[in-house]
Tab-separated table of C-alpha atoms in Angstrom:
chain	number	residue	atom	x	y	z
A	1	MET	CA	103.940	112.474	62.397
A	2	THR	CA	104.251	115.284	64.887
A	3	HIS	CA	105.704	118.672	64.027
A	4	PHE	CA	105.506	121.545	66.506
A	5	ALA	CA	107.652	123.809	68.657
A	6	LEU	CA	107.858	124.821	72.328
A	7	GLN	CA	109.100	128.205	73.430
A	8	SER	CA	109.806	130.073	76.644
A	9	THR	CA	111.901	132.962	77.879
A	10	GLN	CA	113.624	130.390	80.129
A	11	VAL	CA	114.981	127.249	78.489
A	12	VAL	CA	117.891	125.151	79.803
A	13	ILE	CA	120.229	124.623	76.838
A	14	ALA	CA	123.959	123.791	76.880
A	15	GLY	CA	124.379	124.653	80.550
A	16	LYS	CA	122.655	128.037	80.321
A	17	MET	CA	119.207	129.510	80.838
A	18	GLN	CA	118.126	131.327	77.683
A	19	ALA	CA	115.085	132.401	75.689
A	20	ALA	CA	114.550	129.900	72.877
A	21	CYS	CA	112.125	128.047	70.643
A	22	ILE	CA	112.641	124.277	70.223
A	23	GLU	CA	111.367	122.641	67.045
A	24	VAL	CA	110.255	119.006	67.254
A	25	LYS	CA	109.490	116.563	64.478
A	26	ASP	CA	108.853	112.821	64.663
A	27	GLU	CA	109.812	112.549	68.358
A	28	VAL	CA	113.196	114.316	68.146
A	29	ILE	CA	114.515	117.860	68.436
A	30	ILE	CA	115.307	119.057	64.911
A	31	ALA	CA	116.192	122.716	65.518
A	32	ILE	CA	116.669	125.349	68.214
A	33	HIS	CA	115.519	128.816	67.142
A	34	SER	CA	115.523	132.289	68.612
A	35	HIS	CA	112.567	133.071	70.833
A	36	GLY	CA	109.682	134.486	68.783
A	37	GLU	CA	110.983	133.306	65.416
A	38	ALA	CA	108.209	132.706	62.870
A	39	LEU	CA	107.838	128.988	62.121
A	40	SER	CA	105.567	127.020	59.804
A	41	CYS	CA	104.441	124.684	62.612
A	42	GLU	CA	102.335	125.184	65.744
A	43	VAL	CA	104.265	126.921	68.547
A	44	LYS	CA	103.318	126.158	72.148
A	45	ASP	CA	104.313	129.215	74.182
A	46	PHE	CA	105.000	128.587	77.864
A	47	GLY	CA	105.726	132.206	78.732
A	48	GLU	CA	108.233	132.410	81.597
A	49	GLN	CA	107.842	128.815	82.731
A	50	VAL	CA	111.135	126.936	82.597
A	51	ILE	CA	111.559	124.308	79.888
A	52	MET	CA	114.106	121.785	81.159
A	53	PRO	CA	115.280	118.513	79.645
A	54	GLY	CA	113.036	115.727	80.932
A	55	LEU	CA	114.512	114.279	84.116
A	56	VAL	CA	116.249	110.883	84.042
A	57	ASP	CA	115.843	108.905	87.276
A	58	SER	CA	118.301	106.024	87.286
A	59	HIS	CA	117.164	104.472	90.593
A	60	VAL	CA	113.548	103.286	90.765
A	61	HIS	CA	112.072	100.075	92.229
A	62	ILE	CA	108.937	99.177	90.261
A	63	ASN	CA	108.485	95.583	91.517
A	64	GLU	CA	106.735	94.178	88.436
A	65	PRO	CA	106.298	91.322	87.671
A	66	GLY	CA	105.586	89.470	90.898
A	67	ARG	CA	105.005	92.166	93.498
A	68	THR	CA	102.627	94.465	91.666
A	69	GLU	CA	100.638	94.926	94.869
A	70	TRP	CA	103.677	97.038	95.931
A	71	GLU	CA	103.912	99.035	92.680
A	72	GLY	CA	103.718	98.437	88.935
A	73	PHE	CA	104.914	99.980	85.691
A	74	ASN	CA	101.640	101.813	85.002
A	75	THR	CA	101.450	103.679	88.320
A	76	ALA	CA	105.211	104.167	88.715
A	77	THR	CA	105.622	105.676	85.263
A	78	GLN	CA	102.564	107.896	85.768
A	79	ALA	CA	104.140	109.208	88.983
A	80	ALA	CA	107.380	109.723	87.054
A	81	ALA	CA	105.589	111.727	84.345
A	82	ALA	CA	103.888	113.855	87.008
A	83	GLY	CA	107.347	114.596	88.388
A	84	GLY	CA	108.829	115.710	85.057
A	85	ILE	CA	110.741	112.436	84.668
A	86	THR	CA	110.790	111.248	81.045
A	87	ALA	CA	113.103	108.253	81.452
A	88	LEU	CA	113.829	106.006	84.410
A	89	VAL	CA	115.880	102.891	85.084
A	90	ASP	CA	114.222	100.073	86.995
A	91	MET	CA	116.049	98.119	89.708
A	92	PRO	CA	116.520	94.321	89.479
A	93	LEU	CA	115.013	93.331	92.809
A	94	ASN	CA	111.698	93.362	94.665
A	95	CYS	CA	110.181	91.956	91.454
A	96	ILE	CA	109.658	88.190	91.072
A	97	PRO	CA	111.753	86.803	89.494
A	98	VAL	CA	114.706	89.067	90.286
A	99	THR	CA	116.467	90.287	87.132
A	100	THR	CA	119.559	88.102	87.336
A	101	THR	CA	119.156	86.003	84.167
A	102	LYS	CA	118.231	86.636	80.557
A	103	ALA	CA	115.011	84.636	81.032
A	104	ALA	CA	113.991	86.702	84.061
A	105	PHE	CA	114.737	89.895	82.146
A	106	GLN	CA	112.503	88.691	79.313
A	107	GLU	CA	109.674	88.151	81.825
A	108	LYS	CA	110.069	91.764	82.934
A	109	LEU	CA	110.073	93.037	79.340
A	110	ASP	CA	106.939	90.994	78.623
A	111	SER	CA	105.222	92.656	81.599
A	112	VAL	CA	105.701	96.282	80.477
A	113	HIS	CA	103.598	96.225	77.310
A	114	ASP	CA	101.138	99.156	77.164
A	115	LYS	CA	102.048	100.260	80.713
A	116	LEU	CA	104.900	102.738	80.233
A	117	TRP	CA	104.022	106.439	80.417
A	118	VAL	CA	107.744	107.303	80.177
A	119	ASP	CA	110.720	105.515	78.635
A	120	CYS	CA	112.277	102.841	80.825
A	121	GLY	CA	115.684	101.186	81.012
A	122	PHE	CA	116.587	98.300	83.296
A	123	TRP	CA	119.418	97.292	85.608
A	124	GLY	CA	120.316	93.640	86.020
A	125	GLY	CA	121.666	92.068	89.189
A	126	VAL	CA	124.823	90.261	90.281
A	127	VAL	CA	124.408	87.610	92.985
A	128	PRO	CA	126.867	84.844	93.952
A	129	HIS	CA	125.268	82.212	91.732
A	130	ASN	CA	124.731	84.102	88.452
A	131	ILE	CA	128.246	85.098	87.327
A	132	ASP	CA	128.012	82.596	84.431
A	133	ASP	CA	124.743	84.228	83.293
A	134	LEU	CA	126.131	87.778	83.169
A	135	ASP	CA	127.243	87.842	79.525
A	136	ASP	CA	123.804	86.724	78.325
A	137	LEU	CA	122.021	89.150	80.661
A	138	LEU	CA	124.135	92.073	79.444
A	139	ASP	CA	123.746	91.057	75.798
A	140	ALA	CA	119.960	91.066	76.357
A	141	GLY	CA	120.060	94.832	76.934
A	142	VAL	CA	120.302	95.714	80.625
A	143	LEU	CA	122.172	98.995	81.103
A	144	GLY	CA	124.376	97.735	83.962
A	145	VAL	CA	124.099	95.639	87.110
A	146	LYS	CA	123.655	96.015	90.852
A	147	SER	CA	124.813	94.075	93.912
A	148	PHE	CA	124.275	94.282	97.647
A	149	LEU	CA	127.087	93.898	100.181
A	150	ILE	CA	124.485	93.283	102.930
A	151	ASP	CA	121.174	91.418	103.214
A	152	SER	CA	118.810	92.984	100.640
A	153	GLY	CA	115.647	91.913	102.419
A	154	ILE	CA	114.857	89.730	99.393
A	155	GLU	CA	115.935	86.085	99.753
A	156	GLU	CA	116.451	85.589	96.008
A	157	PHE	CA	118.903	88.505	95.878
A	158	PRO	CA	121.691	87.545	98.320
A	159	PRO	CA	124.751	89.731	98.965
A	160	VAL	CA	128.060	89.288	97.164
A	161	THR	CA	131.578	88.926	98.566
A	162	ALA	CA	134.859	90.276	97.206
A	163	LYS	CA	135.381	86.893	95.499
A	164	ASP	CA	132.088	87.241	93.580
A	165	MET	CA	132.924	90.803	92.562
A	166	ARG	CA	136.374	89.789	91.321
A	167	ALA	CA	134.663	87.332	88.995
A	168	ALA	CA	132.021	89.813	87.814
A	169	MET	CA	134.036	92.987	87.289
A	170	PRO	CA	136.077	91.906	84.222
A	171	ILE	CA	132.793	90.920	82.506
A	172	LEU	CA	131.218	94.291	83.327
A	173	ALA	CA	134.328	96.138	82.145
A	174	LYS	CA	134.225	94.236	78.851
A	175	HIS	CA	130.623	95.413	78.317
A	176	ASP	CA	131.564	98.904	79.616
A	177	VAL	CA	128.580	99.169	81.974
A	178	PRO	CA	128.464	100.462	85.559
A	179	TYR	CA	128.495	98.220	88.626
A	180	LEU	CA	126.003	99.663	91.131
A	181	ILE	CA	126.667	98.815	94.772
A	182	HIS	CA	124.407	99.006	97.820
A	183	ALA	CA	127.305	99.910	100.081
A	184	GLU	CA	126.668	98.744	103.632
A	185	LEU	CA	128.761	96.065	105.331
A	186	ASP	CA	127.354	94.497	108.488
A	187	CYS	CA	130.398	94.986	110.702
A	188	GLY	CA	128.745	93.347	113.690
A	189	HIS	CA	128.742	94.765	117.228
A	190	PHE	CA	125.258	96.154	116.696
A	191	ASP	CA	123.156	93.062	117.347
A	192	ASP	CA	122.587	94.314	120.878
A	193	VAL	CA	120.996	97.578	119.692
A	194	GLU	CA	117.316	97.268	120.475
A	195	ILE	CA	115.192	98.894	117.775
A	196	THR	CA	112.212	100.530	119.451
A	197	LYS	CA	109.689	103.042	118.119
A	198	GLU	CA	112.361	105.720	118.529
A	199	TYR	CA	113.876	106.606	115.184
A	200	ASN	CA	117.280	107.121	116.816
A	201	SER	CA	117.351	103.462	117.863
A	202	PHE	CA	117.045	102.444	114.203
A	203	LEU	CA	119.721	104.983	113.256
A	204	ALA	CA	122.068	103.518	115.887
A	205	SER	CA	121.527	100.028	114.458
A	206	ARG	CA	122.941	101.038	111.027
A	207	PRO	CA	125.941	103.254	111.798
A	208	LYS	CA	127.982	105.275	109.310
A	209	SER	CA	130.831	102.781	109.709
A	210	TRP	CA	128.822	100.208	107.733
A	211	GLU	CA	128.752	102.554	104.731
A	212	ASN	CA	132.305	103.817	105.262
A	213	ASP	CA	133.778	100.295	105.351
A	214	ALA	CA	131.750	99.156	102.346
A	215	ILE	CA	132.874	102.133	100.268
A	216	SER	CA	136.503	101.589	101.271
A	217	LEU	CA	136.151	97.981	100.119
A	218	MET	CA	134.721	99.149	96.774
A	219	VAL	CA	137.605	101.578	96.256
A	220	ASP	CA	139.985	98.673	96.840
A	221	MET	CA	138.033	96.580	94.331
A	222	ALA	CA	138.123	99.440	91.789
A	223	ARG	CA	141.897	99.776	92.294
A	224	GLU	CA	142.321	96.039	91.668
A	225	SER	CA	140.212	96.303	88.531
A	226	LYS	CA	142.270	99.226	87.225
A	227	ALA	CA	145.548	97.441	87.994
A	228	ALA	CA	144.267	94.409	86.050
A	229	GLY	CA	143.670	96.664	83.037
A	230	ASP	CA	139.861	96.541	83.279
A	231	ASN	CA	139.052	99.736	85.228
A	232	CYS	CA	135.439	98.651	85.823
A	233	LYS	CA	132.985	101.500	86.523
A	234	VAL	CA	131.933	101.359	90.184
A	235	HIS	CA	128.957	103.340	91.448
A	236	ILE	CA	127.734	103.831	95.022
A	237	VAL	CA	123.954	104.079	95.213
A	238	HIS	CA	122.030	106.207	97.759
A	239	LEU	CA	124.957	107.524	99.802
A	240	SER	CA	123.963	108.769	103.256
A	241	SER	CA	127.221	108.844	105.292
A	242	ASP	CA	129.202	112.089	105.080
A	243	GLU	CA	132.243	110.263	106.498
A	244	ALA	CA	132.650	108.342	103.210
A	245	LEU	CA	132.905	111.488	101.086
A	246	SER	CA	136.688	111.811	101.449
A	247	THR	CA	137.122	108.168	100.344
A	248	ILE	CA	135.024	108.869	97.245
A	249	ALA	CA	137.019	112.034	96.515
A	250	GLN	CA	140.267	110.046	96.788
A	251	ALA	CA	138.985	107.410	94.340
A	252	LYS	CA	138.102	110.097	91.808
A	253	ALA	CA	141.498	111.789	92.283
A	254	GLU	CA	143.243	108.477	91.519
A	255	GLY	CA	141.499	108.248	88.162
A	256	LEU	CA	139.280	105.355	89.137
A	257	ARG	CA	135.925	105.229	87.348
A	258	PHE	CA	134.123	105.805	90.630
A	259	THR	CA	130.819	107.656	91.051
A	260	ALA	CA	128.215	108.139	93.776
A	261	GLU	CA	124.645	109.384	94.068
A	262	THR	CA	122.405	110.624	96.828
A	263	CYS	CA	118.646	111.068	97.132
A	264	PRO	CA	116.084	113.717	98.090
A	265	HIS	CA	115.371	112.102	101.461
A	266	TYR	CA	119.003	112.401	102.557
A	267	LEU	CA	119.111	116.019	101.373
A	268	THR	CA	115.740	117.248	102.678
A	269	ILE	CA	115.093	115.353	105.933
A	270	ALA	CA	117.141	115.316	109.150
A	271	SER	CA	116.871	112.534	111.714
A	272	GLU	CA	116.311	115.074	114.497
A	273	ASN	CA	112.990	115.948	112.873
A	274	ILE	CA	111.657	112.406	112.386
A	275	PRO	CA	108.910	111.666	114.920
A	276	ASP	CA	109.160	108.363	116.790
A	277	GLY	CA	107.040	105.541	115.409
A	278	LYS	CA	106.845	107.092	111.930
A	279	THR	CA	107.776	104.091	109.814
A	280	LEU	CA	107.343	105.949	106.492
A	281	PHE	CA	110.779	107.484	107.110
A	282	LYS	CA	112.557	104.120	107.339
A	283	CYS	CA	115.084	103.407	104.593
A	284	CYS	CA	118.491	101.764	104.319
A	285	PRO	CA	120.973	103.313	104.728
A	286	PRO	CA	119.093	105.530	107.168
A	287	ILE	CA	118.362	109.250	107.088
A	288	ARG	CA	121.007	110.871	109.314
A	289	GLU	CA	121.521	114.066	111.315
A	290	ASN	CA	121.156	117.604	109.984
A	291	LYS	CA	124.927	118.220	110.105
A	292	ASN	CA	125.430	115.122	107.939
A	293	ARG	CA	122.751	116.426	105.542
A	294	GLU	CA	124.569	119.752	105.121
A	295	HIS	CA	127.795	117.907	104.320
A	296	LEU	CA	125.976	115.952	101.590
A	297	TRP	CA	124.785	119.235	100.077
A	298	GLN	CA	128.381	120.493	100.035
A	299	ALA	CA	129.430	117.306	98.222
A	300	VAL	CA	126.682	117.753	95.625
A	301	LYS	CA	127.940	121.296	95.056
A	302	ASP	CA	131.616	120.391	94.679
A	303	GLY	CA	131.149	117.219	92.629
A	304	ARG	CA	132.112	114.532	95.121
A	305	LEU	CA	128.513	113.368	94.666
A	306	ASP	CA	127.642	113.057	90.982
A	307	PHE	CA	123.855	113.281	90.839
A	308	ILE	CA	120.503	112.996	92.624
A	309	VAL	CA	117.967	110.168	92.095
A	310	SER	CA	114.791	109.115	93.883
A	311	ASP	CA	115.441	105.540	95.044
A	312	HIS	CA	111.641	105.220	94.956
A	313	SER	CA	111.161	102.006	96.943
A	314	PRO	CA	107.460	101.454	97.614
A	315	CYS	CA	105.548	98.679	99.335
A	316	THR	CA	102.047	98.082	100.634
A	317	PRO	CA	100.875	100.167	103.627
A	318	GLU	CA	100.653	96.935	105.650
A	319	LEU	CA	104.375	96.234	105.151
A	320	LYS	CA	105.158	99.698	106.499
A	321	HIS	CA	103.449	98.820	109.841
A	322	ILE	CA	102.118	102.368	109.955
A	323	ASP	CA	99.513	101.622	112.637
A	324	THR	CA	101.877	99.953	115.095
A	325	GLY	CA	104.895	102.205	114.468
A	326	ASP	CA	107.134	99.115	114.507
A	327	ILE	CA	110.271	100.460	112.834
A	328	GLU	CA	112.137	97.158	113.127
A	329	LYS	CA	109.504	95.171	111.213
A	330	ALA	CA	108.636	97.900	108.675
A	331	TRP	CA	109.888	97.550	105.102
A	332	GLY	CA	112.628	100.086	104.413
A	333	GLY	CA	112.026	102.410	101.506
A	334	ILE	CA	110.885	105.950	100.680
A	335	SER	CA	108.029	106.625	98.250
A	336	ALA	CA	108.374	110.028	96.575
A	337	LEU	CA	108.929	109.492	92.862
A	338	GLN	CA	106.878	112.429	91.596
A	339	PHE	CA	108.032	115.044	94.119
A	340	GLY	CA	111.815	114.924	93.668
A	341	LEU	CA	112.261	118.088	91.607
A	342	SER	CA	110.046	120.206	93.887
A	343	LEU	CA	111.696	118.846	97.046
A	344	ILE	CA	115.217	119.435	95.759
A	345	TRP	CA	114.463	122.884	94.269
A	346	THR	CA	112.922	124.040	97.562
A	347	GLU	CA	116.187	123.309	99.373
A	348	ALA	CA	118.668	123.926	96.547
A	349	LYS	CA	117.590	127.461	95.592
A	350	ASP	CA	118.525	128.736	99.063
A	351	ARG	CA	121.987	127.173	98.697
A	352	GLY	CA	122.899	128.965	95.482
A	353	PHE	CA	121.854	126.254	93.031
A	354	THR	CA	120.015	127.187	89.832
A	355	LEU	CA	117.630	125.130	87.706
A	356	VAL	CA	120.512	124.777	85.244
A	357	ASP	CA	122.375	122.968	88.045
A	358	LEU	CA	119.368	120.740	88.776
A	359	ALA	CA	119.011	119.852	85.090
A	360	ARG	CA	122.619	118.662	85.213
A	361	LEU	CA	122.226	116.775	88.514
A	362	MET	CA	118.867	115.140	87.732
A	363	SER	CA	118.982	114.714	83.960
A	364	THR	CA	122.283	115.208	82.119
A	365	GLU	CA	124.520	113.308	84.557
A	366	THR	CA	122.011	110.532	85.236
A	367	ALA	CA	121.498	109.994	81.490
A	368	LYS	CA	125.256	109.833	80.978
A	369	PHE	CA	125.660	107.380	83.850
A	370	ALA	CA	123.019	105.017	82.417
A	371	GLY	CA	124.470	105.251	78.897
A	372	LEU	CA	121.428	107.176	77.629
A	373	ASP	CA	123.192	110.474	76.890
A	374	GLY	CA	123.050	109.922	73.130
A	375	ILE	CA	119.267	110.451	73.262
A	376	LYS	CA	118.326	111.779	76.730
A	377	GLY	CA	119.381	114.327	79.322
A	378	ALA	CA	119.780	117.528	77.326
A	379	ILE	CA	117.863	119.821	74.995
A	380	LYS	CA	119.952	119.490	71.854
A	381	ILE	CA	119.403	118.719	68.192
A	382	GLY	CA	119.045	114.980	67.580
A	383	ASN	CA	117.988	114.112	71.121
A	384	HIS	CA	114.568	112.783	72.038
A	385	ALA	CA	112.041	115.602	72.500
A	386	ASP	CA	111.800	115.030	76.263
A	387	PHE	CA	110.772	118.104	78.248
A	388	CYS	CA	109.734	119.068	81.753
A	389	VAL	CA	107.869	122.398	81.933
A	390	PHE	CA	108.411	123.700	85.465
A	391	ASP	CA	107.119	126.762	87.288
A	392	PRO	CA	109.749	127.490	89.955
A	393	THR	CA	107.598	130.036	91.781
A	394	VAL	CA	104.453	128.041	92.648
A	395	GLU	CA	104.196	126.954	96.259
A	396	TYR	CA	102.096	123.981	97.312
A	397	THR	CA	101.706	121.475	100.125
A	398	ILE	CA	102.214	117.793	99.303
A	399	THR	CA	99.068	115.829	100.118
A	400	THR	CA	98.275	112.124	99.896
A	401	GLU	CA	95.466	112.930	97.422
A	402	MET	CA	97.909	114.133	94.758
A	403	ILE	CA	100.044	110.967	94.807
A	404	LYS	CA	100.156	109.062	91.503
A	405	HIS	CA	102.184	106.040	92.593
A	406	LYS	CA	100.210	102.980	93.655
A	407	HIS	CA	99.833	103.593	97.402
A	408	ASN	CA	99.123	107.128	98.568
A	409	ILE	CA	101.674	107.117	101.369
A	410	THR	CA	104.816	109.246	101.592
A	411	PRO	CA	106.833	110.761	104.434
A	412	TYR	CA	106.456	114.141	102.695
A	413	ALA	CA	102.698	114.514	103.225
A	414	GLY	CA	102.054	117.949	104.733
A	415	ARG	CA	105.378	119.363	103.564
A	416	LYS	CA	105.399	122.741	101.795
A	417	VAL	CA	107.473	122.887	98.633
A	418	GLN	CA	108.223	125.391	95.912
A	419	GLY	CA	108.187	124.665	92.189
A	420	GLN	CA	105.642	122.632	90.256
A	421	VAL	CA	105.833	120.425	87.178
A	422	ASN	CA	103.029	121.586	84.860
A	423	HIS	CA	103.734	119.635	81.659
A	424	THR	CA	105.771	116.605	80.601
A	425	PHE	CA	106.621	115.612	77.019
A	426	VAL	CA	108.080	112.181	76.191
A	427	ARG	CA	109.602	112.015	72.699
A	428	GLY	CA	107.361	114.907	71.677
A	429	HIS	CA	104.193	113.314	73.059
A	430	HIS	CA	102.388	115.489	75.617
A	431	VAL	CA	101.777	112.920	78.389
A	432	TYR	CA	101.075	115.053	81.472
A	433	GLN	CA	99.399	118.420	81.911
A	434	GLN	CA	98.513	120.049	85.232
A	435	ASP	CA	97.536	116.930	87.163
A	436	GLU	CA	96.042	115.118	84.164
A	437	PHE	CA	97.493	112.323	82.052
A	438	ILE	CA	96.991	112.726	78.323
A	439	ASN	CA	96.255	110.043	75.726
A	440	THR	CA	97.729	106.590	76.335
A	441	PRO	CA	101.134	105.282	77.466
A	442	VAL	CA	103.809	106.062	74.859
A	443	GLY	CA	106.894	104.955	76.771
A	444	ARG	CA	109.319	102.403	75.360
A	445	PRO	CA	111.916	100.057	76.835
A	446	LEU	CA	115.449	101.432	76.516
A	447	LEU	CA	117.777	98.510	75.830
A	448	LYS	CA	121.560	98.715	75.568
A	449	GLY	CA	122.553	97.971	71.995
A	450	GLN	CA	119.240	99.302	70.659
A	451	LEU	CA	119.512	102.959	71.710
């Protein structure tokens, strides 16, 4: 049994920054007191450091079982804890088997024992041949499902067509879970683009029109679903094209259950600044121009984009073809799980955002989206005692030596950032403190129906 309290002059509670003391017992928040109030339990005083709700990252590729040489639950969840993330949701592909059946999901659950440093939910997948398995997969506890509209790079996870989605969406609506979509449509006409070591050649090979057309298709599908009386939740993952923002805004205005996310790499890196041959910057959809980046920030501010997640998508250094600089052959994916809050704060503070805003964009809204808002995403009585203790003033340079995920490669090495996660608490357990992990993994699977 644990019984203690945390206090600071800066605590994010109910959409405000305030001085407070948070009392914790048996893994949950049992009371919120005035700062300095005398209590019968131990009080951990964090001075002026900000106590935020633990972050919830609903887009992480962990790749276990089957591709643990890329990443695994132990290292991924350690990196999450070091980044102030107390709950994440794992993606259904890059692992073997892909999470498209109840049996495959059970294999994944069997693989996480004693490896989770933070709590972990799971997305399932929809592919053309598993529509009949969806009910069982959803009953088994996945929080929602994901599909690709384009080649995923993984043979066992083929893209879906409108016909497949029409069959899946009524099932998803019945279970009231989100349908996550990798929204790129290969519109052709770009086979003749030669991808060289120049980043701009890769950018030209995956134009904004691929995203724009895919998102327009998904709005049409959402309209169909609403007209049929289902109104399935549709969610666009890792948006990078600013040209699709008006389509998303229109879908929201129509009352469709339509959401979209973006990621730190689209908000903090501009294609003009990517050196040629630097394969660590390759991801799909690609990082675009600075003007595009500024438009994404505007959409985060005005609500067209709902939240910010990492899309941590690691692989081995060999698959990144770092030595040859071969962008075409390199696996696409950004590794930066533990640095998201620092990266975003560094950019966001100069644009008028506060840490209250970031708590909403990286914790409250992501928890709500994943159906975890009954226990995660806010400092309130009854919620899990999940906290990120953050010093917004510390400046540091990201180095490969400080990386906690499996392979110490990231496009952010050498980048100066402001704001550092100093402590992370998962359900009241102190799991991370100033670059050290404490005790043993305490994380648990988060299964729909058992929350």
